[in-house]
Short mmCIF file of C-alpha atoms in Angstrom, two decimals:
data_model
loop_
_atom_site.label_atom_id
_atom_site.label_comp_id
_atom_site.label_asym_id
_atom_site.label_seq_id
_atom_site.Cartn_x
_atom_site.Cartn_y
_atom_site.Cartn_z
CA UNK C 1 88.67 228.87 -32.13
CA UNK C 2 87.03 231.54 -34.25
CA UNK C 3 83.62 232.59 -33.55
CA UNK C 4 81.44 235.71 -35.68
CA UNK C 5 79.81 237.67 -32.74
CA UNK C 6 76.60 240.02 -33.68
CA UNK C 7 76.95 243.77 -32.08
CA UNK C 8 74.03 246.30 -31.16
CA UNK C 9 76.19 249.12 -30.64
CA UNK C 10 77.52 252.09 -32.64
CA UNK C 11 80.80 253.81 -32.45
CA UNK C 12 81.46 256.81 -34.48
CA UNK C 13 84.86 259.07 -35.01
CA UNK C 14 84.74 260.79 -38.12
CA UNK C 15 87.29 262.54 -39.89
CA UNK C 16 86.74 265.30 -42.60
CA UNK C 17 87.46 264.63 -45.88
CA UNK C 18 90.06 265.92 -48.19
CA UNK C 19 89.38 267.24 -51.47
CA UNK C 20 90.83 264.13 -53.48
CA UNK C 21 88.08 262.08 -52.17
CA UNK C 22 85.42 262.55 -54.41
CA UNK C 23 88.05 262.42 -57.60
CA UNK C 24 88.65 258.49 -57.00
CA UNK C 25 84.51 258.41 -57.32
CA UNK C 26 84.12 256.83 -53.50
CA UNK C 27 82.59 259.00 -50.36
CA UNK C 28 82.38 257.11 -47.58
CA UNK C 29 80.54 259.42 -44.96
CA UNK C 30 81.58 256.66 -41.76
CA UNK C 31 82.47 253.81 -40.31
CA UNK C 32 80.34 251.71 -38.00
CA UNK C 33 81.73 249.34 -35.67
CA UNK C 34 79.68 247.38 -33.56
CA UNK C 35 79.94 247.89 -30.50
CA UNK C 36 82.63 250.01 -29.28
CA UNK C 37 83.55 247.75 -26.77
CA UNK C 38 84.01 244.14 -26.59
CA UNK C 39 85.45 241.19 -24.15
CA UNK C 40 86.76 237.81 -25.27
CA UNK C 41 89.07 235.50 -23.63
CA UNK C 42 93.02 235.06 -24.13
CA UNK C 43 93.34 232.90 -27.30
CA UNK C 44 89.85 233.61 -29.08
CA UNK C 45 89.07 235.29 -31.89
CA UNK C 46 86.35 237.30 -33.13
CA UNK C 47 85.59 239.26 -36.52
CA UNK C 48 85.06 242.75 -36.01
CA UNK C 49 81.52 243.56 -37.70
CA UNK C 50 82.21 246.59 -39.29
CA UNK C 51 80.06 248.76 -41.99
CA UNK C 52 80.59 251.02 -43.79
CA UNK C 53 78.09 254.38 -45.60
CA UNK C 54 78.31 253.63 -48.51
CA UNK C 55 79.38 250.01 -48.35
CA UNK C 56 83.12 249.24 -49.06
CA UNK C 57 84.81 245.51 -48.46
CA UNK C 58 86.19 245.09 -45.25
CA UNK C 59 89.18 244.18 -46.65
CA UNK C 60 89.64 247.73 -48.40
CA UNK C 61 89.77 249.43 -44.58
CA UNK C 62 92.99 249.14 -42.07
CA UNK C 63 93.22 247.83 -38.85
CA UNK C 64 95.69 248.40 -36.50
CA UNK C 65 95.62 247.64 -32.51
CA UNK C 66 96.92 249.68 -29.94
CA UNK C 67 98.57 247.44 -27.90
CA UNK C 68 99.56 243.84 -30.30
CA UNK C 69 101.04 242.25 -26.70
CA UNK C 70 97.16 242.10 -25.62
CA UNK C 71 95.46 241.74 -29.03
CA UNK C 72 96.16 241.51 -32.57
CA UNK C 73 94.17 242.28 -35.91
CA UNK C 74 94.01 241.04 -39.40
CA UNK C 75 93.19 242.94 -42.64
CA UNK C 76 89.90 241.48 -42.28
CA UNK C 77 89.18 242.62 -39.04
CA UNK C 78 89.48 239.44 -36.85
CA UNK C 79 90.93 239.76 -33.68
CA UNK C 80 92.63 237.61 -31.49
CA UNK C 81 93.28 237.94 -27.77
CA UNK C 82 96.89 236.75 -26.76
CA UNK C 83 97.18 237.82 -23.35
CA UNK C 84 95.05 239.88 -20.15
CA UNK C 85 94.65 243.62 -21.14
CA UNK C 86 92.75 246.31 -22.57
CA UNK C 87 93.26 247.31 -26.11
CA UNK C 88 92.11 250.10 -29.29
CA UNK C 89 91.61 248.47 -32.41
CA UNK C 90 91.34 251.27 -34.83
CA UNK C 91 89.74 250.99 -38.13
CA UNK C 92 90.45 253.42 -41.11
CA UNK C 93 89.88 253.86 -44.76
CA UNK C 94 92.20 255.62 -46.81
CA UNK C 95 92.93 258.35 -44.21
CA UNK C 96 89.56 259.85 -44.39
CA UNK C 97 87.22 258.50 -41.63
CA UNK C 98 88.01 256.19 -38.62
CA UNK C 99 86.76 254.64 -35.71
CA UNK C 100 87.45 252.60 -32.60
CA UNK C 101 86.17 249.91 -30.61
CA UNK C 102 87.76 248.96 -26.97
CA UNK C 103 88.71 245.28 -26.81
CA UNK C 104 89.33 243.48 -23.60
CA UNK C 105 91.04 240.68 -23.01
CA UNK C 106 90.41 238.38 -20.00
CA UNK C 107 91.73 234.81 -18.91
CA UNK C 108 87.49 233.51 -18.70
CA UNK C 109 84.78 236.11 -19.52
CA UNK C 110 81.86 235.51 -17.56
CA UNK C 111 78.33 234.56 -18.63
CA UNK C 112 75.50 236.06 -17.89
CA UNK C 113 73.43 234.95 -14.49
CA UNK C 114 69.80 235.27 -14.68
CA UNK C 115 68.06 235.48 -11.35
CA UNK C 116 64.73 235.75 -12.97
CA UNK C 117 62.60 232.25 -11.49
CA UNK C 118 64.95 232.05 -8.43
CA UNK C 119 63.38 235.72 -7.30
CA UNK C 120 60.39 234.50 -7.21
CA UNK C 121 60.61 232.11 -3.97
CA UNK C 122 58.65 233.08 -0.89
CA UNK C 123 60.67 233.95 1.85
CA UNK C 124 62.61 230.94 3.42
CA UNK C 125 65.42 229.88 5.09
CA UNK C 126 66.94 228.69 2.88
CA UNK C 127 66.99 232.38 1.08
CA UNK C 128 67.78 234.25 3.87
CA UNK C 129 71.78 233.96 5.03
CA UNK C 130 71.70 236.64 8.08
CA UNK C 131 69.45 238.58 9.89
CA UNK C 132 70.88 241.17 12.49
CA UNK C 133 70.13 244.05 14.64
CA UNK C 134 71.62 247.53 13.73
CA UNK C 135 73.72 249.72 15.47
CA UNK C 136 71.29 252.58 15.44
CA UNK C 137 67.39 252.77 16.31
CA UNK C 138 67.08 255.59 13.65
CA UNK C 139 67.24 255.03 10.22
CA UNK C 140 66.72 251.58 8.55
CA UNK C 141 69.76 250.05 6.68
CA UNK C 142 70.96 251.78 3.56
CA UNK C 143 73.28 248.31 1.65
CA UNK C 144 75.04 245.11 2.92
CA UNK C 145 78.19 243.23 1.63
CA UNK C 146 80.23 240.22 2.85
CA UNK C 147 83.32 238.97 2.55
CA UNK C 148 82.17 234.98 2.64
CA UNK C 149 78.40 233.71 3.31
CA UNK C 150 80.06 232.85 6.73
CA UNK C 151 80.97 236.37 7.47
CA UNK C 152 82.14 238.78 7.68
CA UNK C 153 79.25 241.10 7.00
CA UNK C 154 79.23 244.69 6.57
CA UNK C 155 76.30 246.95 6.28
CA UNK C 156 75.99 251.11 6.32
CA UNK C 157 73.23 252.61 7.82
CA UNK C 158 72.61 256.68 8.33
CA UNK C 159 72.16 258.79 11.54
CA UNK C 160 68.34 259.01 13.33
CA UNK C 161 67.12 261.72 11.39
CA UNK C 162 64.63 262.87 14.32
CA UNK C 163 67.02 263.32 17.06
CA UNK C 164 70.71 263.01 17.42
CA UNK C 165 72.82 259.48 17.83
CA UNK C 166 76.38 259.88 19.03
CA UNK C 167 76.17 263.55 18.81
CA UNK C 168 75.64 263.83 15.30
CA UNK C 169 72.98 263.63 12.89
CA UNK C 170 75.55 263.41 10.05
CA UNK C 171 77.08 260.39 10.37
CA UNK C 172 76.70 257.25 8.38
CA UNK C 173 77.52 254.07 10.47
CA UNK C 174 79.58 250.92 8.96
CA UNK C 175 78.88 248.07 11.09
CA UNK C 176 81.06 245.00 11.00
CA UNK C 177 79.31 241.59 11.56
CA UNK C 178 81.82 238.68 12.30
CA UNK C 179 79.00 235.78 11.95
CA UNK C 180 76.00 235.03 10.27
CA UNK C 181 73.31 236.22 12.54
CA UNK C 182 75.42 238.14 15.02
CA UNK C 183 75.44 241.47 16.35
CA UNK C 184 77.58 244.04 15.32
CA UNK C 185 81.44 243.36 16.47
CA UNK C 186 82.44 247.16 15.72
CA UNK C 187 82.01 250.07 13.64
CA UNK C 188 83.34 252.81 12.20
CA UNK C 189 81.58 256.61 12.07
CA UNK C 190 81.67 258.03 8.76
CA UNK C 191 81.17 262.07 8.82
CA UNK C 192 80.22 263.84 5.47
CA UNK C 193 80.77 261.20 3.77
CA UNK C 194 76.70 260.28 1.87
CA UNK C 195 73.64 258.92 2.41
CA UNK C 196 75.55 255.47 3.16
CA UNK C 197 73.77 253.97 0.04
CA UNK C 198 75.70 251.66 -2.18
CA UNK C 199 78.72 250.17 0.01
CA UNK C 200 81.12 247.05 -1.16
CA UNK C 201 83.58 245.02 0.03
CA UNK C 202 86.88 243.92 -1.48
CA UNK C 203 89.12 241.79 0.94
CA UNK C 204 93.01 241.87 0.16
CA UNK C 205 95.58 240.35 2.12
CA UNK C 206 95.90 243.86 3.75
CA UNK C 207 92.41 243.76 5.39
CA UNK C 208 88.90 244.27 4.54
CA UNK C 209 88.35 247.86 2.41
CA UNK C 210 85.08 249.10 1.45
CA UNK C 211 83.79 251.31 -1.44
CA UNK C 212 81.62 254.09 -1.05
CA UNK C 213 80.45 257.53 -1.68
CA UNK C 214 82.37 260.57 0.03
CA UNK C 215 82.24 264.24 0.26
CA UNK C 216 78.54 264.15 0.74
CA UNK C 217 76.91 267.80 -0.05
CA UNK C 218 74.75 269.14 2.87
CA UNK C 219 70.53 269.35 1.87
CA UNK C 220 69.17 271.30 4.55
CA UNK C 221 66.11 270.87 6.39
CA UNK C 222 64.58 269.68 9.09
CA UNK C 223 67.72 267.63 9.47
CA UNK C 224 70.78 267.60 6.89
CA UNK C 225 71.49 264.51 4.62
CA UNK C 226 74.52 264.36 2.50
CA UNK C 227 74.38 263.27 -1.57
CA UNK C 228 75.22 264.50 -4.41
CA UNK C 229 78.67 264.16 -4.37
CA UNK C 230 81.05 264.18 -7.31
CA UNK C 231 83.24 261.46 -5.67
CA UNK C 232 83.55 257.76 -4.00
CA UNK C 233 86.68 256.42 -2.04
CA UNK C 234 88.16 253.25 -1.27
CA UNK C 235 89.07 252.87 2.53
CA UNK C 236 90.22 250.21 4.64
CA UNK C 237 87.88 249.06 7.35
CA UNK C 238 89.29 250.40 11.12
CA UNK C 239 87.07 249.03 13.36
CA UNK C 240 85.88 251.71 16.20
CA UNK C 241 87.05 254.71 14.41
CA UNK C 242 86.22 258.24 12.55
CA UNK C 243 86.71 259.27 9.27
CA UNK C 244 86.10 262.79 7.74
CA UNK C 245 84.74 263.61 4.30
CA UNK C 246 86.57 260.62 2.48
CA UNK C 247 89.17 257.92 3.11
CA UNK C 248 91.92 255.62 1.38
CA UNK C 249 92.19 256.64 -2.21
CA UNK C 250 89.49 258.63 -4.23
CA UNK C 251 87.62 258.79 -7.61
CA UNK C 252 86.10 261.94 -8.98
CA UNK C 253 83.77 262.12 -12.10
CA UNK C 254 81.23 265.22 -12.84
CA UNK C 255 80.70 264.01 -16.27
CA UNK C 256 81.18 261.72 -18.92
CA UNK C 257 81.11 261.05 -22.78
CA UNK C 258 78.24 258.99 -23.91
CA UNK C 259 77.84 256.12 -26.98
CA UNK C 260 77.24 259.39 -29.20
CA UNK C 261 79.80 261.19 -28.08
CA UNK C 262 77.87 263.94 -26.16
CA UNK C 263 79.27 265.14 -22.77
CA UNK C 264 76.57 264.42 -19.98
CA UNK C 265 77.06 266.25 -16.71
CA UNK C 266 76.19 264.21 -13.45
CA UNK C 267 75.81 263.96 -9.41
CA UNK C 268 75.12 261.73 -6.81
CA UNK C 269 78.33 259.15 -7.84
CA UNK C 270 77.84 255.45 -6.81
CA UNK C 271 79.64 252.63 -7.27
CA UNK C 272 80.03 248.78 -7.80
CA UNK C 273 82.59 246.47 -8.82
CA UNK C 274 83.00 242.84 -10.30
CA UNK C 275 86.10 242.00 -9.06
CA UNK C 276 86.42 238.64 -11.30
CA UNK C 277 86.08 240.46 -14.62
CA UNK C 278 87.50 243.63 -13.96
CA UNK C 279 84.89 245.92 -14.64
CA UNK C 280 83.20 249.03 -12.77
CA UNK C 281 80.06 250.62 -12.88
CA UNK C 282 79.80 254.14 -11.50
CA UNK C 283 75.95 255.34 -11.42
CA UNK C 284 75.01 259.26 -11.02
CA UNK C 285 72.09 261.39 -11.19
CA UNK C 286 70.31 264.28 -13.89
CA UNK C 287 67.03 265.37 -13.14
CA UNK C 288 64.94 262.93 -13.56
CA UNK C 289 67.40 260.75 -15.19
CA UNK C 290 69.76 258.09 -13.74
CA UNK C 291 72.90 257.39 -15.15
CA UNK C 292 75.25 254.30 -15.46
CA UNK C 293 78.69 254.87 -16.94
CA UNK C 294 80.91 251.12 -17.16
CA UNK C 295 84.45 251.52 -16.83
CA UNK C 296 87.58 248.72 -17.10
CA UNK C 297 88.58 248.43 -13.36
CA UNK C 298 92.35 248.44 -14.37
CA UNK C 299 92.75 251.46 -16.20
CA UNK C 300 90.29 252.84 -13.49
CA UNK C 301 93.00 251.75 -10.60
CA UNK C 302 96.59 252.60 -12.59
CA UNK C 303 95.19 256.16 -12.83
CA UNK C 304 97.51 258.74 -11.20
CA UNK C 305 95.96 261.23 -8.16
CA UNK C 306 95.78 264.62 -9.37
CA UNK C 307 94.78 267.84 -7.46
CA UNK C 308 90.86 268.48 -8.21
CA UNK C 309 88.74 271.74 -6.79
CA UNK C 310 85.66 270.15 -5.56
CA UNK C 311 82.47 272.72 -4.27
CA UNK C 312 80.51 271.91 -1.53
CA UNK C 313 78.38 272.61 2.28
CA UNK C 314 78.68 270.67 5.23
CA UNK C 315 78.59 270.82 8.72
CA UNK C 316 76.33 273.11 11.35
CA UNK C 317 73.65 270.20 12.16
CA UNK C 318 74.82 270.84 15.76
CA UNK C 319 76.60 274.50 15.56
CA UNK C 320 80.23 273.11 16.06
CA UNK C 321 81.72 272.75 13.26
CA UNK C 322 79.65 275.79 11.43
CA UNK C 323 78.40 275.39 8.36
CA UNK C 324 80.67 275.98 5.42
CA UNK C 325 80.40 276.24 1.74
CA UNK C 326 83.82 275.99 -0.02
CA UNK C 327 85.89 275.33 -2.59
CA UNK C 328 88.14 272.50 -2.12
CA UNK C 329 91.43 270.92 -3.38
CA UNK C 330 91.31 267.09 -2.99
CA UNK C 331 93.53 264.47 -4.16
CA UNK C 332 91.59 262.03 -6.88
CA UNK C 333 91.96 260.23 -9.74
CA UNK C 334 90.05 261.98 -12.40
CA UNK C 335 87.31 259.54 -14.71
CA UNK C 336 86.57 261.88 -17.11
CA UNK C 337 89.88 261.03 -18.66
CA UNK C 338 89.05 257.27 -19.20
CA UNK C 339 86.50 256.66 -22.07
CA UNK C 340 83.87 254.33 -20.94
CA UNK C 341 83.23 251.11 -22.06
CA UNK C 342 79.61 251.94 -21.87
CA UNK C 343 76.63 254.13 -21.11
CA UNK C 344 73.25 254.39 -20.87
CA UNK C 345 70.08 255.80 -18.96
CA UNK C 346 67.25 255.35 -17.27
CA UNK C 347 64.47 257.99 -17.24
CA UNK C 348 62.33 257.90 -13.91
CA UNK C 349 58.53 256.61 -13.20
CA UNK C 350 58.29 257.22 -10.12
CA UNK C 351 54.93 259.58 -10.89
CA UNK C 352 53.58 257.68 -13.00
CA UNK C 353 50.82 255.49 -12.13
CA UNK C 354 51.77 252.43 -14.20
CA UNK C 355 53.79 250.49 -11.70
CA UNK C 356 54.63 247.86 -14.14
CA UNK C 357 57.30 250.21 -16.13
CA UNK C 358 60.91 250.48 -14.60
CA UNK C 359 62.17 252.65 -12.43
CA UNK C 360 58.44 252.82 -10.77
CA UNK C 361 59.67 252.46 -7.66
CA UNK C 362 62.83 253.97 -5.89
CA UNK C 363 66.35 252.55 -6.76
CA UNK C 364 67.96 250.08 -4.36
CA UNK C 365 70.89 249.59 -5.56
CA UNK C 366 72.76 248.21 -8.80
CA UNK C 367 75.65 245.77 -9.33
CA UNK C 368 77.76 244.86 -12.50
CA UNK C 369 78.57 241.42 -13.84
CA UNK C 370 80.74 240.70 -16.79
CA UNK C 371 78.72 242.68 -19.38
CA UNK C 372 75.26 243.23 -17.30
CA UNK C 373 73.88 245.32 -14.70
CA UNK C 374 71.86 244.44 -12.53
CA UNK C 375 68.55 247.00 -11.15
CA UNK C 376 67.32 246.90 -7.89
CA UNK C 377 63.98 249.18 -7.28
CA UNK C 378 61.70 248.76 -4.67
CA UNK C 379 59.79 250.93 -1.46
CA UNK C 380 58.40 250.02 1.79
CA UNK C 381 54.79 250.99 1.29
CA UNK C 382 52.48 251.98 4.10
CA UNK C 383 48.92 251.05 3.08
CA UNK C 384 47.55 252.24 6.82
CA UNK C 385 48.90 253.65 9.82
CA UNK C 386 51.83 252.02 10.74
CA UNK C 387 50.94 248.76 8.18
CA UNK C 388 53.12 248.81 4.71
CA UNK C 389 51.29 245.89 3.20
CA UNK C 390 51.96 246.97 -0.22
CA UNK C 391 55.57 247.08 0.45
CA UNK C 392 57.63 245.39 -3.02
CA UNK C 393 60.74 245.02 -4.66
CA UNK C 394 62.02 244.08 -8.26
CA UNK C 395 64.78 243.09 -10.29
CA UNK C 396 65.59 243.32 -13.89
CA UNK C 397 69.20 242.85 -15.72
CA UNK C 398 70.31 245.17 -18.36
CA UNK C 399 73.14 245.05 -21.37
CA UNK C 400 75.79 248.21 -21.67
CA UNK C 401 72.86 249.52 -23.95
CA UNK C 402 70.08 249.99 -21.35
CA UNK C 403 68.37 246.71 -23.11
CA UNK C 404 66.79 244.55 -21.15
CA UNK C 405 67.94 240.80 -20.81
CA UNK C 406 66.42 239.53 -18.17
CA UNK C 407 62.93 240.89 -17.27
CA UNK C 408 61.94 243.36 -14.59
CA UNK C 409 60.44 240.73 -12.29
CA UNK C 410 58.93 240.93 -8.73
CA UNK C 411 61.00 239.89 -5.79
CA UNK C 412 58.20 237.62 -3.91
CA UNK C 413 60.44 237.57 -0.45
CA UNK C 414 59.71 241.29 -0.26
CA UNK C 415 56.18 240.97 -0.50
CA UNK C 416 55.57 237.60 1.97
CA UNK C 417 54.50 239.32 5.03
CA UNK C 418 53.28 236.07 6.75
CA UNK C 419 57.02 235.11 6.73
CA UNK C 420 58.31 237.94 7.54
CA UNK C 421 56.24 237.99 10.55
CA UNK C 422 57.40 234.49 11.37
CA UNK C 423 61.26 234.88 10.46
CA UNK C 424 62.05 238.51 10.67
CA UNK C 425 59.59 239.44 13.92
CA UNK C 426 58.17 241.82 11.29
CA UNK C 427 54.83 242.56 12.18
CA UNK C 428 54.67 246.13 11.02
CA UNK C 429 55.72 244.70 7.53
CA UNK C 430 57.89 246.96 6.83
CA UNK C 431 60.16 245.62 4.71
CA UNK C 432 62.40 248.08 1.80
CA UNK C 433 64.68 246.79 -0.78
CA UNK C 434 68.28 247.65 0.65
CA UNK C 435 71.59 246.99 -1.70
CA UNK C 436 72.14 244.08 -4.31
CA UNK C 437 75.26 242.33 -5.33
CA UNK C 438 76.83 239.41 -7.26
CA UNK C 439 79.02 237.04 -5.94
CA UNK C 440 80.27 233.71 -7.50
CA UNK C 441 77.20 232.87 -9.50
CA UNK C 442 74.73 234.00 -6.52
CA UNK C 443 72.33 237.25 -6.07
CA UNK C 444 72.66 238.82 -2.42
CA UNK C 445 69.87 241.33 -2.05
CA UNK C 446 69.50 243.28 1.05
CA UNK C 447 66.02 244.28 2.60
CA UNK C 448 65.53 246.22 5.98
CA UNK C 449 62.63 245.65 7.97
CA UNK C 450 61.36 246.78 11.59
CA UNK C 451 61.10 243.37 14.45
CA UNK C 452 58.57 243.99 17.40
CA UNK C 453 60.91 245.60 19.38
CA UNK C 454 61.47 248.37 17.51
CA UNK C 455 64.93 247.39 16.11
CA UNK C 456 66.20 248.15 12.55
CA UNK C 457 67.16 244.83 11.03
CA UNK C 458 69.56 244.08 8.22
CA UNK C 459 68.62 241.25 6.20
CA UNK C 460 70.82 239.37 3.17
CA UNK C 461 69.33 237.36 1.13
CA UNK C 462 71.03 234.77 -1.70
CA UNK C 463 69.97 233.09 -4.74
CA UNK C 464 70.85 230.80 -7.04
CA UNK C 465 70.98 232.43 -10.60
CA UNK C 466 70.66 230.29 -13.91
CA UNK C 467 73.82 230.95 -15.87
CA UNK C 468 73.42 230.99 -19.81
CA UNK C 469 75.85 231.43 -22.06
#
């Protein structure tokens, strides 16, 4: 079945051009294919929309893919997908300028899931799927995963930042949940590893692992948390152990090429992965700016580990170990050397007083799906002493561009602080946007509140998202 698809984005590799060019009467200054990336299923086939300045048929330009087993090209720029892969089409005319455009090929490509009207429930039970105690009386929780809506549930939350818990303030706790509603069943201590925020699941047939950010660097204060870090590991879950610095295998990135071809240096790595369609999002920080970089899971995972120096602080909260700053050599695999299938950023409004822009509030988390992300942003808002009845959250969903697809739109369960009270024991309502994630058509959005005892609560919630086509 062919189908003509309508791109936003442009792709540009120019070559220079040789002095015969302007004798046959033609300059073409570039080629514009749009976008540089694309997904269709094994067996469709799409036509490349590709311009040229100034215009030339398509037919006058050669294609050729990179890989023909995955995906193959005409001489008028239609491709067809023949089998699961990732593939360059490259398009050239007469030598002189080129370009490229990624093309993957899945067995179904998702659509996209719009969790706009369901968001805007109260708080029910029929939203919420578990509500637990934490580990730790300190901190509130920092993201939540599960492996089935029947458990198990994980969830990462960081040290007391006032006084120690289990001799350490700078350890981030992963707390396994074997049922909905039940209390913690184990955990492990993670040392040096983050702030704890943006944590995932994957279950294998070799256990439960989790993704998350590792070799946190030390910001010292009146206590020391641990971010921006240039790296995230993979780890299997070893219930009632330690880990130190990372686990499992390791990703580094400390910059990236954007749509225009600019390197962009970044911090603070997190991660998410959609597992069904093979894609990764790894998010980092600029000043000011936040940064989400999309990446084809399976040429993330076949890279090879390669020896990486890595700069850092840590330690000396408690005077054993001291605190060092050092230069490193860790095993990783390297993402600089995979080109993206994506960029794009979001500049922050957190001062500004127009609450109605994104990024107004702090981010809670992010999740990719197919070719979407999806933006979390919320904070638990203390109106008076000890009240935070102004506390909110929000949603929006975004395309590889930074456009948005589904509006920014307020997440009423957040916000419902008579049901709270009633279902959470939240009378303080407290309540702060924790984690989001996507999971077989359904939303899971964490938010952490306070009960009457004085407990730290994690709380998942699900919804039903509309899918569209």
């Amino acid at each position: 079945m062919k189908k003509f698809v309508k791109f936003v984005l442009i792709a540009l590799i120019p070559l220079f051009a040789c002095c015969g060019e302007k004798e046959k009467g033609i300059s073409v200054e570039k080629i514009i294919v749009e976008p540089s990336f694309t997904t269709i299923k094994v067996g469709e086939e799409v036509q490349l929309n590709v311009k040229t300045v100034p215009s030339v048929a398509m037919s006058e330009l050669t294609y050729k893919s990179t890989n023909p087993d995955v995906a193959t090209v005409n001489g008028e720029g239609w491709v067809k997908g023949l089998s699961v892969g990732v593939t360059y089409i490259n398009i050239s005319w007469q030598g002189l300028r080129s370009a490229r455009c990624t093309l993957s090929v899945k067995e179904k490509v998702s659509s996209l899931l719009d969790p706009t009207e369901a968001i805007k429930a109260p708080l029910s039970k029929d939203i919420l799927l578990t509500s637990t105690t934490l580990y730790a009386t300190g901190n509130i929780m920092q993201d939540g995963d599960r492996i089935s809506d029947t458990g198990p549930f994980f969830f990462t939350q960081n040290r007391q930042s006032t006084s120690l818990e289990n001799n350490s303030k700078y350890i981030v706790y992963l707390t396994k949940h074997d049922k909905v509603n039940e209390k913690y069943s184990s955990y492990m201590c993670l040392k040096w590893f983050g702030h704890g925020n943006m944590m995932l699941c994957e279950n294998t047939e070799d256990g439960e692992y989790i993704w998350l950010s590792s070799h946190g660097q030390a910001t010292y204060g009146t206590y020391a948390d641990y971010g921006s870090n240039h790296t995230f590991s993979r780890f299997k879950y070893v219930a009632n152990s330690t880990a130190e610095h990372c686990a499992g295998d390791t990703f580094w990135m400390d910059s990236y090429v954007n749509n225009a071809g600019e390197k962009v240096s970044i911090t603070a790595l997190e991660v998410n992965v959609d597992f069904e369609n093979r894609r990764v999002v790894v998010g980092g920080r600029s000043t000011g700016t936040r940064h989400f970089v999309m990446f084809d899971l399976d040429e993330m995972l076949a890279l090879s580990s390669e020896n990486i120096n890595i700069t850092r602080s840590w330690g000396g909260e408690e005077g054993t170990p001291k605190r060092v700053s050092q230069t490193e050599t860790i095993r990783a695999k390297n993402l600089t050397k995979l080109k993206p299938l994506g960029s794009f950023t979001l500049k922050s409004n957190l001062s500004s007083t127009d609450k109605s822009l994104l990024y107004s509030y702090n981010s809670q988390g992010f999740a990719v799906w197919g070719d979407y992300i999806y933006w979390y942003e919320g904070n638990a808002v203390e109106t008076t002493s000890g009240k935070y009845d102004d506390s909110v959250a929000y949603v929006a969903v975004l395309d590889y561009l930074g456009n948005i697809v589904c509006p920014r739109t307020k997440v009423a369960a957040a916000s419902d602080f008579a049901n709270q009270e009633t279902l959470l024991d939240c009378a303080d309502h407290y309540c702060e946007a924790e984690g989001l994630h996507i999971h077989d058509g359904y939303l899971y959005l964490g938010i952490g509140t306070h009960n009457s005892k004085g407990h730290r609560i994690a709380n998942m919630l699900k919804y039903k998202c509309i899918q569209k086509d």
